XYZ file of C-alpha atoms in Angstrom:
722
model
C 18.714 22.971 4.791
C 20.834 20.183 3.341
C 20.325 16.655 4.657
C 23.350 14.793 5.972
C 24.317 11.274 5.003
C 22.811 8.829 7.492
C 19.646 10.906 8.073
C 16.471 8.804 8.161
C 13.164 9.999 6.699
C 10.003 8.273 7.941
C 12.241 5.732 9.736
C 12.562 4.161 6.289
C 14.661 6.184 3.848
C 18.366 6.561 4.706
C 20.072 9.481 2.966
C 23.256 8.290 1.200
C 24.451 11.471 -0.556
C 23.325 14.583 -2.430
C 23.273 13.978 -6.179
C 21.826 17.229 -7.530
C 19.628 20.231 -6.978
C 18.128 23.366 -8.458
C 16.241 26.500 -7.590
C 13.312 24.636 -6.112
C 14.653 21.410 -4.648
C 17.564 19.242 -3.576
C 17.916 15.679 -4.821
C 19.444 12.858 -2.769
C 20.326 9.238 -3.278
C 18.712 7.219 -0.498
C 18.107 3.640 0.531
C 14.637 2.335 1.319
C 15.200 -0.129 4.156
C 11.669 -1.505 3.982
C 11.931 -2.653 0.346
C 15.748 -2.818 0.297
C 16.274 -0.687 -2.796
C 17.928 2.594 -3.707
C 15.709 5.566 -4.571
C 16.004 9.238 -5.445
C 14.387 11.725 -3.071
C 13.581 15.245 -4.232
C 13.109 17.566 -1.246
C 11.417 20.951 -1.699
C 13.498 23.817 -0.436
C 12.334 25.360 2.821
C 11.054 28.602 1.268
C 8.650 26.744 -1.022
C 7.516 24.453 1.779
C 6.209 27.534 3.620
C 4.004 28.546 0.664
C 0.704 26.797 1.450
C -0.755 27.424 -2.013
C 2.342 26.047 -3.718
C 2.455 22.975 -1.437
C -1.219 22.236 -2.138
C -0.738 22.386 -5.904
C 2.544 20.486 -5.642
C 0.919 17.606 -3.732
C -2.044 17.386 -6.124
C 0.138 17.342 -9.236
C 2.808 15.020 -7.817
C 0.186 12.530 -6.609
C -1.428 12.571 -10.042
C 1.961 11.939 -11.635
C 2.549 9.064 -9.204
C -0.176 7.165 -11.057
C 1.871 7.145 -14.273
C 3.650 3.952 -15.271
C 5.642 3.915 -18.520
C 9.168 2.796 -19.564
C 9.966 6.383 -20.604
C 8.810 8.076 -17.379
C 10.680 8.225 -14.066
C 8.356 6.412 -11.641
C 7.154 8.240 -8.529
C 6.863 5.892 -5.533
C 5.589 8.223 -2.823
C 4.697 11.853 -2.001
C 5.416 12.683 1.661
C 4.906 15.534 4.116
C 6.929 14.994 7.287
C 7.600 17.709 9.870
C 6.894 20.458 7.305
C 9.345 18.780 4.912
C 7.845 17.969 1.522
C 9.514 15.385 -0.666
C 8.950 12.978 -3.515
C 10.371 9.452 -3.535
C 11.291 8.471 -7.094
C 12.958 5.778 -9.140
C 16.762 6.162 -9.068
C 18.148 6.261 -12.611
C 21.848 5.620 -13.131
C 22.702 7.727 -16.151
C 23.201 11.239 -17.501
C 20.818 14.105 -18.286
C 20.222 14.912 -21.920
C 21.622 18.404 -21.206
C 24.964 16.952 -20.056
C 24.954 14.485 -22.936
C 24.520 17.282 -25.497
C 27.251 19.271 -23.743
C 29.638 16.307 -23.977
C 29.010 15.669 -27.693
C 28.371 19.194 -28.998
C 25.503 18.008 -31.203
C 24.006 14.559 -31.537
C 23.925 12.190 -34.458
C 20.674 12.720 -36.372
C 19.371 9.180 -35.891
C 20.321 9.278 -32.199
C 18.455 12.579 -31.731
C 15.335 11.231 -33.465
C 15.410 8.111 -31.285
C 15.678 10.172 -28.079
C 12.842 12.476 -29.196
C 10.690 9.410 -29.940
C 11.165 7.988 -26.447
C 10.399 11.356 -24.831
C 7.293 11.723 -27.001
C 6.043 8.268 -25.992
C 6.476 9.068 -22.296
C 4.668 12.400 -22.671
C 1.905 10.719 -24.704
C 1.221 8.368 -21.770
C 0.872 11.383 -19.457
C -1.312 13.309 -21.925
C -3.690 10.350 -22.227
C -4.260 10.757 -18.467
C -4.761 14.521 -18.768
C -1.389 15.298 -17.184
C 0.653 18.071 -18.820
C 4.347 18.257 -17.919
C 4.835 22.039 -18.522
C 8.605 21.891 -18.019
C 9.977 19.659 -20.763
C 13.698 20.364 -21.184
C 16.944 18.367 -21.524
C 17.606 18.869 -17.793
C 14.445 16.834 -17.069
C 15.283 14.081 -19.562
C 17.557 11.288 -18.309
C 19.427 8.766 -20.455
C 20.074 5.613 -18.440
C 23.184 3.478 -18.826
C 21.179 0.973 -20.937
C 20.091 3.706 -23.361
C 16.520 4.072 -22.113
C 15.300 7.673 -22.090
C 13.097 8.774 -19.184
C 11.185 12.001 -18.501
C 11.296 13.329 -14.929
C 9.589 16.019 -12.807
C 5.972 15.673 -13.956
C 3.516 18.112 -12.444
C 5.948 20.411 -10.684
C 5.706 23.313 -13.109
C 1.949 23.629 -12.668
C 2.441 24.274 -8.976
C 4.452 27.429 -9.609
C 3.141 30.842 -8.687
C 4.328 34.355 -9.394
C 6.487 34.116 -6.301
C 8.126 30.851 -7.341
C 8.445 31.235 -11.110
C 11.747 33.092 -10.920
C 13.336 30.246 -9.019
C 13.447 28.031 -12.063
C 12.852 30.448 -14.925
C 16.521 30.622 -15.896
C 16.685 26.868 -16.320
C 13.400 26.506 -18.104
C 12.898 29.723 -20.086
C 14.969 28.503 -23.056
C 12.327 25.797 -23.631
C 9.175 27.665 -22.592
C 6.246 27.899 -25.024
C 5.034 31.355 -26.154
C 1.720 30.873 -24.316
C 3.568 30.018 -21.095
C 5.782 33.076 -21.517
C 2.656 35.254 -21.831
C 0.961 33.596 -18.852
C -1.846 32.317 -21.081
C -3.653 28.961 -21.034
C -1.439 25.912 -21.557
C -2.226 22.381 -22.689
C -0.497 19.352 -24.236
C 0.645 21.496 -27.174
C 2.902 23.439 -24.789
C 4.801 20.201 -24.131
C 5.055 19.613 -27.892
C 6.655 23.076 -28.324
C 9.202 22.389 -25.562
C 9.996 18.977 -27.058
C 10.585 20.706 -30.404
C 13.052 23.110 -28.743
C 14.847 20.151 -27.108
C 15.111 18.370 -30.482
C 16.373 21.636 -32.034
C 19.177 21.726 -29.445
C 20.040 18.044 -29.980
C 20.615 18.423 -33.733
C 22.109 21.929 -33.774
C 24.068 21.985 -30.520
C 22.395 25.207 -29.331
C 19.067 26.588 -28.116
C 17.015 28.574 -30.665
C 16.753 31.731 -28.551
C 19.178 33.357 -26.137
C 19.378 36.632 -24.223
C 20.888 38.559 -21.361
C 18.198 37.460 -18.919
C 15.120 35.251 -18.565
C 12.738 38.030 -19.656
C 14.659 38.642 -22.886
C 14.635 34.943 -23.757
C 10.915 34.620 -22.974
C 10.129 37.594 -25.262
C 12.181 35.976 -28.023
C 9.923 32.905 -27.865
C 6.905 35.180 -28.305
C 8.221 37.591 -30.954
C 11.348 36.368 -32.788
C 11.527 34.151 -35.889
C 13.248 30.786 -35.407
C 16.532 30.358 -37.287
C 16.340 27.036 -39.182
C 18.588 24.491 -37.439
C 20.138 23.455 -40.783
C 22.011 26.784 -40.741
C 24.097 25.239 -37.922
C 24.106 21.599 -39.129
C 24.007 20.844 -42.849
C 23.241 17.145 -42.211
C 19.681 18.000 -41.086
C 17.218 16.867 -43.739
C 14.353 19.150 -44.892
C 11.871 16.603 -43.485
C 13.383 16.700 -39.987
C 13.645 20.480 -40.085
C 9.974 20.753 -41.039
C 9.037 18.576 -38.034
C 11.089 20.710 -35.630
C 9.708 23.992 -36.960
C 6.130 22.701 -36.839
C 6.569 21.762 -33.177
C 7.844 25.301 -32.516
C 5.031 27.291 -34.128
C 4.061 30.406 -32.154
C 0.369 29.525 -32.396
C -0.623 26.226 -30.716
C -3.164 25.655 -33.504
C -0.292 25.449 -36.027
C 1.621 22.767 -34.104
C 0.973 19.045 -33.944
C -2.292 18.702 -32.063
C -1.231 15.558 -30.274
C 1.863 13.443 -29.850
C 0.480 10.556 -31.879
C 0.909 12.699 -35.018
C 4.464 13.656 -34.054
C 5.442 10.074 -33.145
C 4.200 8.789 -36.511
C 6.250 11.340 -38.466
C 9.395 10.733 -36.402
C 9.039 6.970 -36.883
C 8.600 7.371 -40.650
C 11.622 9.660 -40.786
C 13.717 7.157 -38.818
C 12.712 4.343 -41.220
C 13.592 6.495 -44.243
C 16.943 7.421 -42.699
C 17.811 3.765 -42.068
C 17.011 2.972 -45.728
C 19.225 5.761 -47.060
C 21.751 6.177 -44.256
C 24.768 5.286 -46.387
C 23.817 7.819 -49.028
C 23.101 10.577 -46.574
C 26.212 10.029 -44.502
C 28.474 10.058 -47.538
C 27.389 13.511 -48.653
C 27.660 16.986 -47.245
C 24.432 18.885 -47.733
C 24.810 22.619 -48.169
C 21.876 24.989 -47.719
C 21.588 27.389 -50.631
C 19.233 30.298 -51.164
C 16.443 28.145 -52.596
C 16.543 25.816 -49.577
C 16.387 28.739 -47.181
C 13.438 30.283 -48.994
C 11.670 26.927 -49.003
C 12.223 26.392 -45.272
C 11.088 29.927 -44.471
C 8.010 29.412 -46.590
C 7.078 26.251 -44.680
C 7.802 27.915 -41.345
C 5.796 31.033 -42.013
C 2.870 29.228 -43.625
C 2.520 27.153 -40.492
C 2.884 30.173 -38.232
C 0.051 32.370 -39.572
C -1.528 34.023 -36.522
C -5.252 33.295 -36.197
C -6.114 37.017 -35.994
C -4.234 38.069 -39.161
C -5.256 37.378 -42.776
C -5.035 38.938 -46.286
C -2.649 41.550 -47.610
C -1.298 42.760 -44.287
C 0.092 39.306 -43.521
C 1.496 38.876 -47.078
C 3.300 42.195 -46.759
C 4.786 41.156 -43.425
C 5.892 37.843 -44.903
C 7.563 39.582 -47.830
C 9.315 42.061 -45.531
C 10.562 39.245 -43.266
C 11.696 37.226 -46.281
C 13.538 40.179 -47.807
C 15.193 40.863 -44.451
C 16.268 37.217 -44.100
C 17.514 37.056 -47.722
C 19.416 40.331 -47.162
C 21.234 38.718 -44.230
C 22.104 35.732 -46.432
C 23.410 38.027 -49.206
C 25.587 39.917 -46.710
C 27.075 36.639 -45.476
C 27.746 35.483 -49.063
C 29.331 38.855 -49.918
C 31.692 38.544 -46.948
C 32.594 35.010 -48.015
C 33.336 36.251 -51.595
C 35.669 38.977 -50.312
C 37.475 36.410 -48.174
C 37.729 34.073 -51.160
C 39.339 36.842 -53.309
C 41.889 37.481 -50.583
C 42.656 33.759 -50.388
C 43.158 33.640 -54.182
C 45.617 36.559 -54.016
C 47.529 34.740 -51.339
C 47.675 31.608 -53.449
C 48.904 33.597 -56.466
C 51.729 35.123 -54.461
C 52.607 31.734 -53.092
C 52.762 30.242 -56.561
C 55.032 33.095 -57.800
C 57.525 32.396 -55.039
C 57.421 28.667 -55.776
C 58.015 29.247 -59.467
C 60.974 31.535 -58.763
C 62.530 29.001 -56.442
C 62.126 26.234 -59.036
C 63.369 28.277 -62.039
C 66.722 26.531 -61.968
C 65.072 23.126 -62.259
C 62.783 23.801 -65.202
C 65.147 22.192 -67.660
C 65.268 19.051 -65.614
C 61.483 18.917 -65.447
C 61.230 19.290 -69.219
C 63.621 16.384 -69.732
C 61.577 14.229 -67.344
C 58.361 15.054 -69.202
C 59.900 14.175 -72.554
C 61.156 10.857 -71.208
C 57.684 10.139 -69.761
C 55.998 10.544 -73.165
C 58.679 8.486 -74.963
C 58.130 5.632 -72.512
C 54.355 6.026 -72.603
C 54.011 5.867 -76.391
C 56.506 3.008 -76.685
C 53.779 0.790 -75.178
C 55.359 0.232 -71.739
C 54.385 2.128 -68.674
C 54.675 1.602 -64.939
C 51.686 3.901 -64.419
C 47.985 3.032 -64.749
C 46.194 4.774 -67.578
C 43.306 7.202 -67.742
C 40.795 6.720 -64.915
C 43.099 4.453 -62.959
C 45.680 7.186 -62.942
C 43.146 9.656 -61.750
C 42.151 7.305 -58.959
C 45.707 6.996 -57.781
C 46.137 10.726 -57.792
C 42.910 11.094 -55.898
C 43.924 8.450 -53.423
C 47.303 9.982 -52.868
C 45.714 13.351 -52.363
C 43.279 11.890 -49.880
C 46.097 10.136 -48.069
C 48.032 13.367 -47.852
C 45.025 15.178 -46.532
C 44.383 12.375 -44.079
C 47.984 12.461 -42.882
C 47.761 16.209 -42.416
C 44.509 15.752 -40.527
C 45.994 13.106 -38.244
C 48.740 15.487 -37.195
C 46.255 18.211 -36.246
C 46.075 18.853 -32.468
C 42.835 18.214 -30.536
C 41.904 18.955 -26.933
C 41.371 15.841 -24.835
C 37.858 15.919 -23.322
C 37.003 15.083 -19.731
C 35.621 11.537 -19.786
C 35.961 10.727 -16.066
C 32.771 9.569 -14.316
C 31.220 8.682 -17.693
C 30.091 5.171 -18.696
C 32.767 3.335 -20.698
C 30.694 3.182 -23.911
C 29.740 6.873 -23.708
C 33.390 7.843 -23.100
C 34.533 5.754 -26.063
C 31.960 7.381 -28.343
C 33.028 10.831 -27.154
C 36.702 10.116 -27.924
C 35.931 8.568 -31.298
C 34.011 11.690 -32.300
C 37.336 13.526 -31.917
C 39.309 10.782 -33.754
C 40.859 9.577 -30.498
C 41.124 5.996 -29.261
C 40.521 4.555 -25.806
C 42.477 1.815 -24.068
C 41.625 0.267 -20.689
C 44.904 -0.112 -18.804
C 43.504 -1.264 -15.468
C 40.419 -1.600 -13.360
C 39.770 -1.291 -9.642
C 36.990 -1.108 -7.074
C 35.411 2.268 -6.394
C 32.792 3.115 -3.755
C 31.370 6.070 -5.672
C 31.382 4.990 -9.330
C 29.278 2.157 -10.711
C 30.785 -0.699 -12.668
C 32.281 0.211 -16.103
C 32.503 3.949 -15.340
C 35.751 5.872 -15.955
C 37.786 6.560 -12.782
C 40.755 8.359 -14.336
C 42.336 9.135 -17.703
C 45.736 9.845 -19.267
C 46.275 12.371 -20.837
C 44.330 14.601 -18.500
C 41.366 16.722 -19.688
C 42.237 19.736 -21.892
C 45.648 18.300 -22.742
C 46.699 18.516 -26.406
C 46.807 15.317 -28.453
C 46.968 14.304 -32.092
C 44.115 12.597 -33.891
C 44.597 8.857 -33.679
C 46.255 9.067 -30.254
C 45.124 6.770 -27.449
C 43.648 7.898 -24.138
C 44.403 5.409 -21.359
C 41.680 4.922 -18.758
C 41.098 3.156 -15.461
C 37.686 1.476 -15.213
C 35.578 1.031 -12.077
C 34.655 -2.490 -10.954
C 31.963 -1.012 -8.747
C 31.987 -1.329 -4.973
C 34.413 -3.830 -3.541
C 32.759 -7.034 -2.262
C 32.254 -6.974 1.478
C 34.535 -9.286 3.486
C 32.201 -10.636 6.171
C 35.121 -11.854 8.263
C 35.963 -8.208 9.019
C 32.489 -7.458 10.437
C 33.014 -9.290 13.764
C 29.896 -11.435 13.432
C 31.137 -14.277 15.618
C 29.567 -14.652 19.055
C 26.697 -12.219 18.489
C 22.949 -12.701 18.187
C 21.386 -13.411 14.832
C 19.327 -10.241 15.190
C 22.437 -8.106 15.717
C 24.180 -9.764 12.750
C 21.132 -9.041 10.596
C 21.247 -5.340 11.438
C 24.987 -5.130 10.665
C 24.605 -6.809 7.263
C 21.551 -4.793 6.254
C 23.449 -1.655 7.210
C 26.039 -2.685 4.595
C 23.380 -2.924 1.895
C 23.125 -6.733 2.006
C 20.005 -8.897 2.104
C 19.620 -11.495 4.846
C 18.047 -14.944 4.922
C 17.772 -16.744 8.294
C 17.819 -20.525 8.670
C 17.084 -22.061 12.111
C 19.193 -25.013 13.341
C 19.589 -26.914 16.604
C 23.015 -26.561 18.205
C 24.673 -28.324 21.126
C 27.202 -25.545 21.642
C 25.534 -22.261 20.591
C 22.833 -20.637 22.683
C 19.361 -20.061 21.295
C 18.980 -17.086 18.923
C 22.764 -16.731 18.600
C 24.565 -16.908 15.252
C 26.076 -20.312 14.418
C 27.667 -19.423 11.030
C 27.064 -17.502 7.816
C 27.484 -17.993 4.065
C 29.125 -16.817 1.788
C 32.283 -15.291 3.251
C 32.183 -12.306 0.822
C 29.222 -10.646 -0.874
C 28.482 -7.675 -3.119
C 26.019 -4.984 -2.129
C 22.448 -6.135 -2.748
C 23.306 -9.849 -2.573
C 21.913 -12.262 0.022
C 23.792 -13.638 3.015
C 22.417 -16.714 4.791
C 22.581 -16.644 8.606
C 22.255 -19.915 10.501
C 20.422 -19.215 13.758
C 20.682 -21.454 16.798
C 17.514 -23.009 18.224
C 19.519 -24.291 21.169
C 19.890 -27.943 22.098
C 17.421 -30.335 20.582
C 15.151 -31.737 23.297
C 11.971 -33.776 23.341
C 9.166 -31.321 24.024
C 6.217 -32.031 26.365
C 2.618 -31.144 25.674
C 1.045 -28.894 28.305
C -2.124 -30.421 29.804
C -5.451 -28.557 29.881
C -6.180 -27.265 33.408
C -9.199 -24.974 32.949
C -12.392 -26.018 34.834
C -10.496 -28.694 36.766
C -10.112 -28.610 40.530
C -6.758 -27.430 41.809
C -5.686 -30.809 43.149
C -6.269 -32.485 39.794
C -4.511 -29.655 37.982
C -1.365 -30.034 40.098
C -1.378 -33.779 39.514
C -1.622 -33.295 35.726
C 1.291 -30.826 35.718
C 3.572 -33.128 37.717
C 2.606 -36.228 35.732
C 3.668 -34.469 32.536
C 7.157 -33.800 33.893
C 6.475 -30.120 34.448
C 6.512 -27.911 37.507
C 3.857 -25.692 39.061
C 4.483 -22.041 38.308
C 2.849 -18.873 39.648
C -0.560 -19.496 41.251
C -3.048 -16.660 41.493
C -6.283 -16.698 43.492
C -9.046 -14.711 41.836
C -12.623 -14.047 42.928
C -15.119 -15.317 40.393
C -18.866 -15.410 40.205
C -18.836 -17.747 37.211
C -16.267 -20.396 38.274
C -16.709 -22.525 41.383
C -14.280 -22.025 44.242
C -11.161 -24.220 43.974
C -11.438 -24.704 40.229
C -8.989 -23.408 37.593
C -10.041 -20.242 35.725
C -7.034 -19.903 33.330
C -3.442 -21.069 32.734
C -0.409 -19.023 31.621
C 0.812 -21.605 29.090
C -1.612 -22.651 26.377
C -2.911 -26.199 26.545
C -1.350 -28.646 24.025
C 1.574 -26.307 23.360
C 5.016 -27.970 23.490
C 7.555 -26.961 26.111
C 10.842 -28.297 27.403
C 10.839 -30.815 30.288
C 10.782 -29.150 33.691
C 9.106 -25.985 32.402
C 6.720 -24.269 34.801
C 3.007 -23.855 34.214
C 1.118 -21.293 36.276
C -2.604 -20.899 36.713
C -5.389 -18.824 38.294
C -7.759 -20.570 40.688
C -11.220 -19.341 41.694
C -11.754 -18.051 45.219
C -15.490 -17.931 44.638
C -17.622 -14.771 44.613
C -16.488 -11.693 46.529
C -17.818 -11.571 50.100
C -20.248 -8.751 49.260
C -21.859 -10.714 46.469
C -25.414 -11.598 47.384
C -27.735 -14.256 46.091
C -29.463 -11.629 44.007
C -26.197 -10.577 42.479
C -25.336 -14.191 41.699
C -28.625 -14.595 39.936
C -27.999 -11.354 38.034
C -24.735 -12.733 36.692
C -26.703 -15.399 34.950
C -28.706 -12.781 33.062
C -26.095 -10.100 32.326
C -22.530 -9.858 30.952
C -20.001 -7.041 30.851
C -18.745 -6.575 27.242
C -16.099 -4.282 25.672
C -14.676 -3.881 22.143
C -11.502 -2.505 20.503
C -10.437 -1.871 16.887
C -6.846 -0.628 16.325
C -3.427 -1.813 15.131
C 0.112 -2.064 16.452
C 3.164 -1.728 14.185
C 5.796 -4.271 15.173
C 8.411 -1.991 13.574
C 7.801 0.383 16.509
C 9.439 -2.296 18.669
C 12.361 -3.466 16.515
C 12.690 -0.612 14.010
C 12.403 -0.733 10.210
C 14.965 -3.535 10.058
C 13.572 -6.215 7.786
C 11.099 -8.987 7.430
C 13.635 -11.433 8.831
C 13.706 -10.158 12.417
C 10.930 -11.612 14.569
C 9.488 -11.497 18.117
C 6.837 -13.404 20.078
C 3.747 -11.334 20.851
C 0.537 -12.026 22.827
C -2.551 -9.917 23.604
C -4.328 -10.087 26.983
C -7.018 -8.334 29.044
C -6.020 -6.962 32.454
C -8.725 -6.178 35.083
C -8.785 -5.315 38.752
C -11.374 -7.586 40.389
C -11.981 -6.957 44.079
C -8.419 -5.755 44.557
C -6.843 -8.593 42.609
C -5.376 -8.428 39.100
C -7.007 -10.850 36.664
C -5.590 -11.614 33.172
C -7.564 -13.044 30.291
C -5.705 -14.161 27.143
C -7.177 -12.638 23.981
C -4.434 -13.830 21.530
C -2.054 -16.686 22.256
C 1.726 -16.011 21.784
C 2.550 -15.685 18.106
C 5.866 -15.207 16.233
C 5.701 -12.006 14.160
C 8.228 -10.346 11.812
C 9.352 -6.716 11.845
C 7.201 -5.707 8.866
C 3.924 -6.875 10.475
C 1.012 -4.580 11.274
C -0.717 -6.427 14.131
C -4.499 -5.992 14.271
C -5.759 -5.367 17.817
C -9.385 -5.975 16.952
C -11.887 -7.684 19.243
C -15.631 -7.077 18.829
C -16.850 -8.713 22.055
C -14.511 -8.998 25.039
C -16.237 -10.513 28.099
C -14.899 -9.121 31.331
C -15.500 -9.778 35.006
C -19.013 -9.089 36.240
C -19.491 -5.656 37.693
C -16.121 -4.312 36.436
C -16.596 -1.490 33.949
C -12.938 -0.914 32.968
C -9.908 -2.877 31.809
C -6.741 -2.678 29.743
C -5.928 -4.559 26.552
C -2.156 -5.178 26.583
C 0.234 -6.085 23.739
C 2.987 -8.139 25.425
C 6.422 -9.335 24.246
C 6.420 -12.813 25.793
C 10.173 -13.443 26.159
C 10.615 -10.494 28.511
C 6.933 -10.288 29.571
C 7.133 -6.556 28.852
C 4.023 -4.556 27.923
C 4.601 -2.880 24.537
C 1.280 -1.060 24.308
C -1.743 -0.693 26.600
C -5.240 0.367 25.502
C -7.950 1.328 28.046
C -11.381 -0.158 27.282
C -14.786 0.392 28.888
C -17.232 -2.441 29.616
C -20.995 -2.179 29.296
C -23.624 -4.416 30.875
C -25.554 -6.339 28.237
C -28.071 -9.206 28.356
């Protein structure tokens, strides 16, 4: 089941759009409203979520991977099971998979490939040090971000696979699977090294080492077939790099690198050597002859000796394989020789026709030659001598070849939705240029990505031609004037802005004209997604506040006098039976003493009516020796009231005890009103709540004070204690 845009997971993650998927999962771009950041969410497909064994393994492995933190690993933020939906919340990487990158370039530059392999190896090394094996290393699980950082994704998922689930991803993974994985044998960190070797092979050769009609055929090839050296497909591959690749891809794990530290060291040394000699290497074309092939095969086979085979039988097999390989090379050379002879015959015929056509001009040519030598030996010449002459001829020849090359047609690649620098590199590899003709805002493409191109993909062009492109400026800044923020509450404005991907900062101000908690103004007038908008919230008119007097344990007459003297009014008065407070005296007040209120505000109170009529002298004496005590230990999530909006939205909350005493409701304040934000987890924790004597039950209430509405009620039992 695909998730629609706007769907919320855990009341926190809002689905933006689907960005990918495979045999096992669907991947979505989502926004985390709690931390205000974009994330990637990988949701297991429904059929795998029903497999209890798979889900168990998946959770264990994914949670282990969530503990990894490395620049070359895609971070896992959370592993969630919600309503039988299993998903992983991950770091969102803006970039391209290595598989797509290879597809766009054909094969990578050698130094670029080594650098990518190094970053992958470092990420895997971090996992291996924590006893986590990836088991599904492949270019599809390697992401190149827009800043060039390489990150490995999908740790731990492969281990969760069973016989029932293996076929779901086998086609995507089998080209990179180690021989021991293909045979269902024990796997360890050396399996990842094999898969990394296959990925590096593809980077430098532009193809996978083994192919077949189906997944089974490819898997068998990994187990049984000899690897074709990648230099057969790319002559720029040095023997040192080829040796590294072939060692990673040994059939026997014991013949591979035993850890990634060894591999990293050799790749680093090779990269240093290549930087020292890059000009020399790049200026030459290295051809693989028979001696090179024999040498490479010798290295490959020496490293691939099976542990259960020794002596003459293995030597004979090596010789047979070598003869077979050399026979293939001879056949190829023979075919090339035949082709060469045919080409020579063609050239001979061509020359005959040219000579016939020029027969009439031979005399003229002879005269020109004679004149040339007369001028030359007379001591004057307009032509450079000896080597200089050769250089000019060579240069002219090169220029002619270059001109011919420039005129050759090429197919324009599809560079839309690629980063500008990647697109430019792709065009330059085909001897094409890129020119930015305009730029505009785009809701889907990030800044500096290609929106459109001219000529269109697959059109014919000449080398040196220019491809005109339109570049994305990213999402258009939001015009706040179009959001109808005027005349609404600050809370409502906050929700609107956060829904547009903006951050909100609230500043309180007094206002003579704007009601309390309403929006006065905002700044700036336009903002880009992710930026902060300041909302100025009205506190109402500025007035001189009055301190509320303390009324508790005072007689009612005195309490009324104190309220009126302070410029306040008497609010609700409740009469409550009490065995601990004398009749006519104040038990509690509904506004906390010393708190500041506006002039004319009302203050209510509860006054004692004395003990209930049935209370005897004995009972009164008992109250002096016993108390009724209750306790509670829980929490209340304020987000349950106002939603997962943000830390900027706030409410006033109090906690009180409600009891029925002799038919009358009695309230006892446990927590005075407090201003709390939407991301608060409120502790409702009281070890010793003293209730009314003889009452064994009560309710602890969480109350929103502005509306006096009960948000949550917890029943508590009271026990008589000394």
